[in-house]
Structures are given as C-alpha cells and as structure tokens.
Amino acid sequence: MEKPIVGIIMGSDSDLNIMKDAAEVLEEFGVPYELTIVSAHRTPERMFEYARTAHARGIEVIIAGAGGAAHLPGMTASITPLPVIGVPIKSSSLEGLDSLLSIVQMPKGVPVATVAINNAKNAGLLAVSILSVKYPELREKLIKYKEDMRRDVIKKAQDLED
Amino acid sequence: MEKPIVGIIMGSDSDLNIMKDAAEVLEEFGVPYELTIVSAHRTPERMFEYARTAHARGIEVIIAGAGGAAHLPGMTASITPLPVIGVPIKSSSLEGLDSLLSIVQMPKGVPVATVAINNAKNAGLLAVSILSVKYPELREKLIKYKEDMRRDVIKKAQDLED
Amino acid sequence: MEKPIVGIIMGSDSDLNIMKDAAEVLEEFGVPYELTIVSAHRTPERMFEYARTAHARGIEVIIAGAGGAAHLPGMTASITPLPVIGVPIKSSSLEGLDSLLSIVQMPKGVPVATVAINNAKNAGLLAVSILSVKYPELREKLIKYKEDMRRDVIKKAQDLED
Amino acid sequence: MEKPIVGIIMGSDSDLNIMKDAAEVLEEFGVPYELTIVSAHRTPERMFEYARTAHARGIEVIIAGAGGAAHLPGMTASITPLPVIGVPIKSSSLEGLDSLLSIVQMPKGVPVATVAINNAKNAGLLAVSILSVKYPELREKLIKYKEDMRRDVIKKAQDLED
Amino acid sequence: MEKPIVGIIMGSDSDLNIMKDAAEVLEEFGVPYELTIVSAHRTPERMFEYARTAHARGIEVIIAGAGGAAHLPGMTASITPLPVIGVPIKSSSLEGLDSLLSIVQMPKGVPVATVAINNAKNAGLLAVSILSVKYPELREKLIKYKEDMRRDVIKKAQDLED
Amino acid sequence: MEKPIVGIIMGSDSDLNIMKDAAEVLEEFGVPYELTIVSAHRTPERMFEYARTAHARGIEVIIAGAGGAAHLPGMTASITPLPVIGVPIKSSSLEGLDSLLSIVQMPKGVPVATVAINNAKNAGLLAVSILSVKYPELREKLIKYKEDMRRDVIKKAQDLED
Amino acid sequence: MEKPIVGIIMGSDSDLNIMKDAAEVLEEFGVPYELTIVSAHRTPERMFEYARTAHARGIEVIIAGAGGAAHLPGMTASITPLPVIGVPIKSSSLEGLDSLLSIVQMPKGVPVATVAINNAKNAGLLAVSILSVKYPELREKLIKYKEDMRRDVIKKAQDLED
Amino acid sequence: MEKPIVGIIMGSDSDLNIMKDAAEVLEEFGVPYELTIVSAHRTPERMFEYARTAHARGIEVIIAGAGGAAHLPGMTASITPLPVIGVPIKSSSLEGLDSLLSIVQMPKGVPVATVAINNAKNAGLLAVSILSVKYPELREKLIKYKEDMRRDVIKKAQDLED
C-alpha cells in the first residue's frame, strides 16, 4: 500500500462510526491515509508522539475527531506544524455544542480547521482540498466532485418537478 | 510585488479591524496576499466572480471573514475548489454565536475551515500551515514560529516566577 | 395549470418532508406555486439563476427552506427584489438554532422574512398574507381562515369542558 | 400628507432609537407610514384596536418591534390579516435571544416575518419588498437600491485595494 | 359542583397531556378549578374575554400553559389583575428554551409567575400556595404535603440503604 | 410601623441595587415589608430559620433575589409553605442565564414563582397581585395601576404622534 | 464493613441509575462509601443534618448528584467543611445545561467541584484523587488505573489498525 | 520559604488578573504554593513536564486556569494523578461558556474539578478543602472561614435593617 499522507485520529473507538466518513472520502479521492485511536486524555504520551512525528513520517494533514471537552484536535495542533482538521463529535448532552466550542475556540497562535458537528465527510473533503494545493490531480477531482454534486441535485430537482 | 497566493476577503470594511490580523501574519511569514471587500449579500455577482476565478489567478487559499448570518465563507467554498478558511466576526448581538454557527455548520459536500470567533490571526496561521504542505520553507518557519511562542511563554513564566 | 406566483425552494430533497406544508397551504388558498430543489452550496449557479430570473417569470414571493449553515434564503434575498421567506429546518444537532440564526441574522440591506423552525406551514400563510396586499380575494380567504381556526379552538374547548 | 400604508408600532418609547431606522427606509422609498407606541402588555385594548382596524384604515403592512418576552408582533399578527414584520429588540439581558425567540417561534397558523435582532432597517426594506408585489415602482426602486449597495461596496473595495 | 377559583387555560389541546398535572394537584388539595383551551394566537378575543372577566366570575388565580412563542400567560397577565402562573411547554425544537424565555422575560409592569418547563404540577402547587394566603386550611394542607414528600424521600432512602 | 407581610431577602448586599425596586413597588401600594440579607451559601442556618419562621411572624409572601448558582429562592421555597417569588440577578457571566435556570427549573413539589432577569419591580407587583387574593383593596389598586400604565403609554404615543 | 469515608447523596431515587457509577468506581478502588437519598428541596432538614455531621462521622469527601435547579451540591458545600463533588444530572429539558449551571456557578466562598453532565464515574475518580492526597496507596492505584486506561486504548488502536 | 504543595498554573499572563485570587486565598490559609505560566497550546512539552513531575516535587493539588478552548486543566489531569481544579476564564466572546464547557465536560476516566467562570477564589478554597482531608489544621481554618463569612453577612444584614 502507498504511504499514507493523511492521518485520521479519534479519541475513542466509539467515534469510529462518525469518523469512517472521512476515510471513505479519502478512498474515493485515492488519497492514502492511516486511521487509529489516539486519546488526548487517556494516552497523552501517544498523542504527543503521534503529533510530534507525523510530518516526519510523511503525513501532510491530520484529521482529529473528539467529543465533549474535545482536546485532541487542539493539542495535536499545538505540537505539529501540519494543518489539523477538527471534527466535533456530538456526545450525549448539549447537542454537540461542548465539542464544537472546545475545538473551534482555539487561542491565538494555534488554529484548528473546524468543520460542522459530526461532519467527518467534510473533514475528508477539506483534507483533499488542502492537499490539492500541492497535488494538481486532486484539484481536478474536486472540481469533478462538485460537478457531480451539482448534477445529482439537478437530477433530484427534475424528479421532483416531474 | 509578488503575485498573491492567499486571498483575504471580508463582507464589510467594518470587518477590516479584525481581518487585518490575518494579513499581518501572512506578511510576517512572507506570504503574498491580496485583501479586498466582497459581500455575499450586497455584491453576490462579485463574490461569484471572485470565487470562480481565484484559483485560475494563482490564489491557493482563501480567507473569508463575516458576521451575523455569515454566508461569505460558505458561499465562496461552494464555488471554488480552493480551501476556504472562515473567520466568524462577532457582531452586536449574540456574542458571535450566530456568526460561528453560520460558518461552521456547513452541509456535507462543502467544508469551511472555521477558526475561533474574531481570531483572524489564526486564519492567517492556518493558511500558512496549509501552504506549508506545498512550500517546505513555510513549514520551517512555522516550526520556528511555534518555538518562538514557546520561548515567549517561558520568558513570561520566568518573569512571573522571579 | 395557472402560472405559479410563489416559488418554493429547498436545499435538499430531505427537506421536502417539512417544506410540503407550505405547498399544502398554497393549494388550500388556491395560490399557484412551483416547488423545486435549489442548493446554495451544491448548485450555486442554479440558485443564482433561479433568484435572478424569478420575478421576470412572474414569481411574486419566494419561500426558501434550509438547515444547518442555511444560506439559501439569504443568498436568494441578496439577488432577487422579491420578498423572501426563510424556513429554518432543524438538522441533526443544535435543535435548529444554527438554521435559525443563519437565516434570521441577515445584515442591513438584505432582509429575510424568517418563520419558526420547521414551520413551513407558516411560510405558506405568510406568502398568502403578502400576496393579499395585491389580491383582495386572498385577504378575504385569510380572514375566513382565521375565523376557522377560531372556531376549531372553540369547538375543542367545548369538547374539553363537556 | 399621503395616507399611510405601513404602520410602525413599538412596545415602548425606548424602542424608538432602534425603530426609527424602519421609518427612515420608508421615507427613502417614499412609502407613507404612521409610527406610534402600542404596548401589548400595558395597552392590550389599544393593541387589539390597532390590529383589528389597521387594514380597514388602509394600512397594508405592519412593522412591530419589541424586546424581552416580545408579544407585540405575534399578538398583532393573531388579529390582523395583514403581513406583520417583527423586529426583536435587544434588551438588557440574554443578548436579544429572548426577544428573537419570542417573536419568531410562532405556532402554526399565525406567522410573523421576523428580521434580525435590532435590524429595523431590514424591517423597512422587507415592508418595501412586500409592497412591491403590488406597486411596481417600488420594485424598480428596490432594484436600484440593491445596485447602489453593490456600487457602494465596490467603491469601498477599490479604496481599500488602492 | 363548587364554583371554580382557579382557571387553567392552555393554548392547544395538545398541551393537555402536560397541563392535567396542574388539575390533579388542585383536586388533591380540594381546590375547585375550571380547565379550558384559550389560544392567544388563534382566539385572541376569547383570551381577552377570559382574562377580562375571570376575576369577576370568582377566579382567584390563573394558570396558563403555552409553548414556542408562548404569549398566552403574558397576555392574560396584561389584562387581568389576578396572579397568573405560566407553564412553559417544551415544543419540538430548542428544548423548551423558547417557551421559557417567552413567558418569563416579561417587561416591567406585568409579571408572570413562571415555573419550570413542563412542570404543570408545580403550577398547581404554586396556585395552592397563593390561595393559602387567603385560605388557612390550604396552608395546613401544604405543610402536610411537604411533610408527606419528606416522608416519602426518607422511606426511599431507607429502602436504598437496606 | 405596621407589621410586614412581605419579606424581601437577597443573597448579598450587592443585590440591593436591583432588589430595591421590589421594595419601592410595595411602598407604592402601601404593603408593609421587611428587607434583609439572607445568604443560602454563607448563612444557611439563617436562611433555614428565616424560611421556617416567616409565616408564623406574619409574612405572607417572600421575594428572594440571587445570582449565579442562585439557590436562595428554591431553598426558601423548600422550607416555607408561603409563596416564594424568585428574582434571577444577572451576574458577571452568562448574561443571567445561570441565575434564571437555577431559580426557575425547580423539581416537582417545590415551585418558585420566577420573574424576569433583574426584574425586581415585577416581583413586587406579583407579590401585590398574590396579596390581592386576600386583600380586596390591593386588587383595586392593581386595576388602577394598570390603568395608569395604559394612560402613560397613550400619553407617550400622543407625544410621539404629534 | 469498614467505615465509609465517601458519602454519595442524590436528590431522588431516579438519579440512582447515574450515581451508581460513582459507587462502582469507589468499590473498584476499595474505598468504603455510603450511598443514600438526600433531597435539598423535599428534605431540607435531612440535608442540613447530613452536611453538618458528615465530617464528624468520618466522611472525608461528599459526592452529590442532582438535576434541573440542582441545589443539593451547593447547599451541602455551604454547610460542610468537606470537599463536595457535584454531578449535574441531565433532566428532561435543556440537555442538562440547567443542572450544570446550577451546580458550577457557585458564588465566591463556597466552591463545588463540578464534573461533566451525568459523569458520576468521574465524580468517583475525583473522590479517589482527593483522598489520594492523604492515602498514598490510592495514588498508586490511580497511577495504575491511568496505565490501564492507556493500555486499553492502545489495545483498541491495534485492533483497529489490524 | 516552605515547599509549595499547591501548583497554580495558567495559560497566559493575561489570566493572572483572575488567577491571583486563588493565590490570595492560599496565602490567607497559610498554604505554600507556586504560581507560573504553562500553556497547553504554546508550551505543550512544558505542560507535560509540569504535570508529570508535580506530585514527585511535593505538589498535592493543581489549580489550572484557562479560557476559550481551555485545554490546560484537562490535559494536566490526563497526566498527573493529583486532583486538578479547573478555572474557566471568560474570554472576549460567548460570555465564558466556551471556557466552561471545554473544562467541565471531560470524558469518563479523567475528571477536572471545575469551579465557576472566573472564580479563582473558589479554586483556592477548594484546594484548601481538599488539603484539609490530610491536614486537620486546614479543616479548622475552613470552619472558621465559614463562620467569618456568616458573621460578615449578618453584620451587613444588620446594617441594612437599621
């Protein structure tokens, strides 16, 4: 298998149900990725190690999903020079507002590129879009992807109008 | 002047006070940028034109700031294949919550890389980080930037402890 | 069929379940309408085209429903001179607060006539009320509609009291 | 003076500071209006009378502003067949969220066309847009108004770019 | 049957499921009541009539339940000199926050005695407590009611500890 | 001086600035009251003693104001059989939402008659309204008070219209 | 049985489903505890007695769970010199936000050590951590517990990666 | 100077204005402490080192203050076996709600003892209370502290009543 250039990490295996959407997008675009569990709170050294070494291992973008007091994306971003995309995962209370604010409200100096609550698919697309800065073939695929979305909507509109 | 590779746009000249922080970061990292006003609501054609042509003009990342029902980042992202960073600008009510949700809660298919409310500095840093995927010298600068932040904190800690 | 004077648009076919309530009201009042899918984010050109040409085609009021970072009503309003009614659709997180704020908090210059979350029925009634400014028979029907609502409540009150 | 066709009402004279923006827009568009204080809570009979007789007096659209537990727009809408535009006025707590929810979350059967918190200007513009369904000259003026906004933004953009 | 001294009103028969808890408490305390549907928005005249005449008919306390943009308690309070207890009913969005704020955030001059979301039982108890100012036997019953609650908790505590 | 029948208590002397509005209303209506500081958290025994003995001392209604995790109204209500009116006082964060929810969201069995944030004036008026169940002269005064409010609004409306 | 050093109290037997998680943690760490129902609102004297005597009976930490206008943790903390841990229990409205704010937003002078909504397990762990200040064997167990969590995550990560 | 047993850390020197309140309480109780800046995001290694070695250096309780996406308390708690007290610091948006949720909503396994927004004084008092489990003289001082608070309130109440 090709060497992964996107790292997908999540705080718990219970987040896999959501985070697999990011992986599926990357597969669709032919972007090699790795996917694993890295918990900021239960495996802080592992998180450190992951974030510190990711770019040296060839990772170019990190996608991190977490819920509640979601520290994984922000802590990863504090350590790596890579762009970090954060996916707020809706937990059992507060409708995901805690996850969203814990990820997006980062202080000056350490950004996390936050997407919508539970929207790991968009995290995958954002990773593709970031990589397309470097890899022109991904930009072509993104333009085609948008065109396909457009066609899909127009097809549904026609079905509805008929 | 070198050709800009980051486009900073904002919905109103009243947002300049916040959005200039993004420009300052880009200058600090030596990243050429352009900065202008593009209102999704008052100049929709201009927004369309800007978003549709940006990548052909050499822009590689777009930073868009807006407040209230903030549609500029999301609409720009719907048109361009480039990564779009959204800056929620705090308006006169609701403490910026409206701006944040209008920007971050994008539907599947069209991500916006959202940063914290009013945190245009982080938008600039995220742009640098995205560009560093392609430009290795920016990664080196980012690593140095993080090191400088670290030293600055340690210096302040020492001052405080003394 | 008579030429439609109300255009009902929605961002996705999954919104149809809610938005059909608007259509039912218009049918009840004998107001000809059209209904289709127009996504601000997946078909921005289509949205532009729809909004730019609607009044020339004889549409007099537009009803637009969308959820999450709901940009369809506001963007449509930015392009058309017609009154635009926005229906915030409750999405899977945040209880519809994101949809509501994305639609109602429009900046000065571009209003959207926002109704309650998921309340497409009221969007239909508001369209009728707006049209009644021009068409006196609709005002008569609205007065009768209110009278029917009144009677219905009084009937239920009597059933309960008995 | 020409007979008013828009009625602007507000719950308290302290709301005048905000609500005058609606009046200014109507003046700008040459739409005759009346403006007065009608409190749902302190003058309920007056509110009833106002709402019940407005359309017979020639009023075609009502704009109602109120804050806190803001009942004026919804109660007016429950009585009149006219379209009612609600302006949530930010009060001293909760950042205007109470005003917004009290106005927008109307039950099925009685819509209020709600605009953004404190955005009485947009209430004025929405009234013009509603009236333009009947009065073609207002539509022309609205199209020109949008064009002026566009030019104003482009002028500011050019100033900024220079 | 004895003449009712508490009036329980609600905006819709769908609220009965909640509001019956208030009736049950009043029955338990032997307080005669009436219960009916009075919609501020669909039967405004009926609401007016109800609120204006209640005290003359011998009603001493009014309990009003409503959801969403809940205007029934506040409007009733604006008309009657009687104490009005408001019950915010949780509707299908926003977890009842809209109902709560629409009822509790009344302007100076017109209070509504608001209880917890969906807590019609407490509305009944508050009515009893208000009436106990006048009827000493109700105070005795309230003291006994509190004592029974106390015993019930202690019994459960003992069961749990065993 | 006449024996007080309303007890106004507050958690801190910093609340006096708000709570004095309740006292002023009572004075206006000629209702004798007492006013003191009783902190649920700093003087729990005092609170207990106050709540347990109030009705025996002739107090008929208690008004309690507190901010933040505002426990004074609810704890007082748990002890006394008297009706307790709660005034949520806006503290330095969260716009008073914490105070409101801590007071209004009481469990089944122990109601607090909650008024709007910082609206101690309405607490005074609600106390008068409760007492008017027993004292007919207060009802007359309330009816007159409402009439005065009405006249005041109409006067202001006339000034504005002129 | 060994004398309990942790007291777990809750406002209602319906909270047991959540609060038992605290008990399970204490059992796992071999910390003797007692568990009972103490309602601030329905058994205020019992709460007083419990809080006043706990430290004399050998209790060293109190864990208190409650929902809605949750006063049990704060009131207990106002009486006892022991550290009090508060567990906000999610009730039927507002997603637990009311419970959280009622417990955490304590005024200066009386802290409650608040954990996440419904997270009684963490209340148990926090109690162990507090006790470990005095009992070195608990610190050893906590270090081992963290190590076990770490291993568990790494095991799951390996399963996922395979 | 005596060896510190409490470590006060904060993410930025701008938090000192708030966090000094914790230090003042510890001084008042004669508890030796250290105070420094440790930023989770700008000095992650320093945070790691601090958290990993604190207990070996004799620290028995850690107080950590941070704002926005406040990760310092939770990350520290993930590494140290010591009890960690979190102080949510109100930042420039969202009234401190982001800080509160980022600190309190920790996942199962890693508690943070959270106090009220900006309430560093209570963090100091909670630390004293935790230490009093081990140091009996602190419990005596706490009992006296509560007694002093009580007297202070009663004194103010008497001044007010006079």
CSV table of C-alpha atoms in Angstrom, one decimal, chain D:
chain,number,residue,atom,x,y,z
D,1,MET,CA,-49.8,64.2,3.7
D,2,GLU,CA,-50.5,61.0,1.8
D,3,LYS,CA,-52.4,58.2,3.7
D,4,PRO,CA,-50.0,55.8,5.4
D,5,ILE,CA,-49.8,52.3,4.1
D,6,VAL,CA,-47.3,51.0,6.6
D,7,GLY,CA,-47.9,51.0,10.4
D,8,ILE,CA,-44.8,51.0,12.6
D,9,ILE,CA,-45.6,50.2,16.2
D,10,MET,CA,-43.3,49.5,19.2
D,11,GLY,CA,-43.9,48.5,22.8
D,12,SER,CA,-42.1,51.4,24.4
D,13,ASP,CA,-40.7,54.8,23.5
D,14,SER,CA,-37.3,53.4,24.5
D,15,ASP,CA,-37.5,51.3,21.3
D,16,LEU,CA,-37.7,54.4,19.1
D,17,ASN,CA,-34.0,54.7,18.9
D,18,ILE,CA,-34.0,51.3,17.0
D,19,MET,CA,-37.3,51.5,15.2
D,20,LYS,CA,-36.7,54.9,13.6
D,21,ASP,CA,-34.4,53.0,11.1
D,22,ALA,CA,-37.5,51.4,9.7
D,23,ALA,CA,-39.1,54.8,9.2
D,24,GLU,CA,-36.0,56.2,7.5
D,25,VAL,CA,-36.1,53.5,5.0
D,26,LEU,CA,-39.7,54.0,4.2
D,27,GLU,CA,-39.1,57.7,3.8
D,28,GLU,CA,-36.2,57.0,1.5
D,29,PHE,CA,-38.5,54.9,-0.7
D,30,GLY,CA,-41.4,57.4,-0.5
D,31,VAL,CA,-43.7,55.0,1.3
D,32,PRO,CA,-46.1,56.8,3.6
D,33,TYR,CA,-46.2,55.4,7.1
D,34,GLU,CA,-47.5,56.0,10.6
D,35,LEU,CA,-45.5,55.4,13.7
D,36,THR,CA,-46.8,55.1,17.3
D,37,ILE,CA,-46.5,53.2,20.6
D,38,VAL,CA,-48.7,50.3,21.1
D,39,SER,CA,-47.8,48.1,24.1
D,40,ALA,CA,-49.2,44.5,24.1
D,41,HIS,CA,-48.7,44.4,27.8
D,42,ARG,CA,-49.6,47.8,29.0
D,43,THR,CA,-52.2,48.7,26.4
D,44,PRO,CA,-53.7,45.4,25.3
D,45,GLU,CA,-57.0,47.0,24.2
D,46,ARG,CA,-55.2,49.6,22.2
D,47,MET,CA,-53.2,46.8,20.5
D,48,PHE,CA,-56.4,45.0,19.8
D,49,GLU,CA,-58.0,48.0,18.3
D,50,TYR,CA,-54.9,48.9,16.3
D,51,ALA,CA,-54.6,45.4,14.9
D,52,ARG,CA,-58.3,44.9,14.2
D,53,THR,CA,-58.7,48.2,12.3
D,54,ALA,CA,-55.4,48.7,10.6
D,55,HIS,CA,-56.3,47.1,7.2
D,56,ALA,CA,-59.6,49.0,7.1
D,57,ARG,CA,-57.7,52.2,7.6
D,58,GLY,CA,-55.6,51.5,4.5
D,59,ILE,CA,-52.5,50.0,6.3
D,60,GLU,CA,-51.1,47.3,4.1
D,61,VAL,CA,-48.1,46.1,6.2
D,62,ILE,CA,-47.4,46.3,9.9
D,63,ILE,CA,-43.9,46.5,11.4
D,64,ALA,CA,-43.8,45.8,15.2
D,65,GLY,CA,-40.8,46.0,17.4
D,66,ALA,CA,-40.5,44.7,20.9
D,67,GLY,CA,-37.9,43.2,23.4
D,68,GLY,CA,-37.7,40.6,26.1
D,69,ALA,CA,-40.9,38.5,26.2
D,70,ALA,CA,-41.8,40.3,23.0
D,71,HIS,CA,-45.5,39.6,22.3
D,72,LEU,CA,-46.5,42.7,20.2
D,73,PRO,CA,-45.6,41.3,16.8
D,74,GLY,CA,-47.2,37.9,17.4
D,75,MET,CA,-50.4,39.2,19.0
D,76,THR,CA,-50.8,41.8,16.3
D,77,ALA,CA,-50.4,39.0,13.7
D,78,SER,CA,-53.1,37.0,15.5
D,79,ILE,CA,-55.6,39.7,14.9
D,80,THR,CA,-54.9,41.3,11.6
D,81,PRO,CA,-54.9,39.7,8.2
D,82,LEU,CA,-52.0,42.0,7.2
D,83,PRO,CA,-48.5,40.7,6.9
D,84,VAL,CA,-46.7,41.6,10.2
D,85,ILE,CA,-42.9,42.1,10.4
D,86,GLY,CA,-41.3,41.6,13.8
D,87,VAL,CA,-38.2,43.3,15.0
D,88,PRO,CA,-36.6,41.7,18.0
D,89,ILE,CA,-35.1,44.4,20.2
D,90,LYS,CA,-32.1,43.5,22.3
D,91,SER,CA,-32.9,44.1,25.9
D,92,SER,CA,-30.6,44.3,28.9
D,93,SER,CA,-30.0,40.5,29.3
D,94,LEU,CA,-29.5,37.5,27.1
D,95,GLU,CA,-28.2,39.4,24.1
D,96,GLY,CA,-31.6,39.6,22.4
D,97,LEU,CA,-32.1,35.8,22.3
D,98,ASP,CA,-35.3,36.2,24.3
D,99,SER,CA,-36.7,38.8,22.0
D,100,LEU,CA,-35.8,36.8,18.9
D,101,LEU,CA,-37.4,33.5,20.1
D,102,SER,CA,-40.5,35.2,21.5
D,103,ILE,CA,-41.1,36.7,18.0
D,104,VAL,CA,-40.0,34.1,15.6
D,105,GLN,CA,-41.2,30.8,17.2
D,106,MET,CA,-44.9,31.4,16.4
D,107,PRO,CA,-47.2,28.4,16.3
D,108,LYS,CA,-48.8,27.0,13.1
D,109,GLY,CA,-51.4,29.4,11.8
D,110,VAL,CA,-50.0,32.8,12.8
D,111,PRO,CA,-46.7,33.7,11.1
D,112,VAL,CA,-44.6,36.8,12.0
D,113,ALA,CA,-42.0,37.8,9.3
D,114,THR,CA,-39.0,38.1,11.7
D,115,VAL,CA,-35.9,40.1,10.9
D,116,ALA,CA,-32.5,40.2,12.7
D,117,ILE,CA,-32.1,41.5,16.3
D,118,ASN,CA,-32.3,45.3,16.3
D,119,ASN,CA,-32.4,45.4,12.5
D,120,ALA,CA,-35.3,47.7,12.0
D,121,LYS,CA,-33.7,48.9,8.7
D,122,ASN,CA,-34.3,45.5,7.3
D,123,ALA,CA,-37.9,45.6,8.6
D,124,GLY,CA,-38.4,48.7,6.5
D,125,LEU,CA,-36.8,47.1,3.4
D,126,LEU,CA,-38.9,44.0,3.9
D,127,ALA,CA,-42.0,46.2,4.0
D,128,VAL,CA,-41.0,47.8,0.8
D,129,SER,CA,-40.3,44.5,-0.8
D,130,ILE,CA,-43.8,43.2,0.3
D,131,LEU,CA,-45.4,46.3,-1.1
D,132,SER,CA,-43.5,46.0,-4.3
D,133,VAL,CA,-45.7,43.0,-5.1
D,134,LYS,CA,-48.5,45.5,-5.6
D,135,TYR,CA,-46.6,48.7,-6.5
D,136,PRO,CA,-44.3,48.1,-9.5
D,137,GLU,CA,-42.4,51.4,-8.9
D,138,LEU,CA,-41.2,50.1,-5.5
D,139,ARG,CA,-39.7,47.1,-7.2
D,140,GLU,CA,-37.8,49.4,-9.5
D,141,LYS,CA,-36.6,51.4,-6.6
D,142,LEU,CA,-35.5,48.1,-4.8
D,143,ILE,CA,-33.6,47.0,-7.8
D,144,LYS,CA,-31.9,50.4,-7.8
D,145,TYR,CA,-31.3,50.2,-4.1
D,146,LYS,CA,-29.5,46.9,-4.5
D,147,GLU,CA,-27.5,48.3,-7.3
D,148,ASP,CA,-26.5,51.3,-5.1
D,149,MET,CA,-25.4,48.9,-2.3
D,150,ARG,CA,-23.4,47.0,-4.8
D,151,ARG,CA,-21.7,50.2,-6.0
D,152,ASP,CA,-21.0,51.3,-2.5
D,153,VAL,CA,-19.2,48.1,-1.7
D,154,ILE,CA,-17.2,48.1,-4.9
D,155,LYS,CA,-16.2,51.7,-4.2
D,156,LYS,CA,-15.0,50.8,-0.7
D,157,ALA,CA,-13.2,47.7,-2.1
D,158,GLN,CA,-11.4,49.9,-4.6
D,159,ASP,CA,-10.5,52.4,-1.8
D,160,LEU,CA,-9.1,49.5,0.2
D,161,GLU,CA,-7.2,47.9,-2.6
D,162,ASP,CA,-5.6,51.2,-3.5
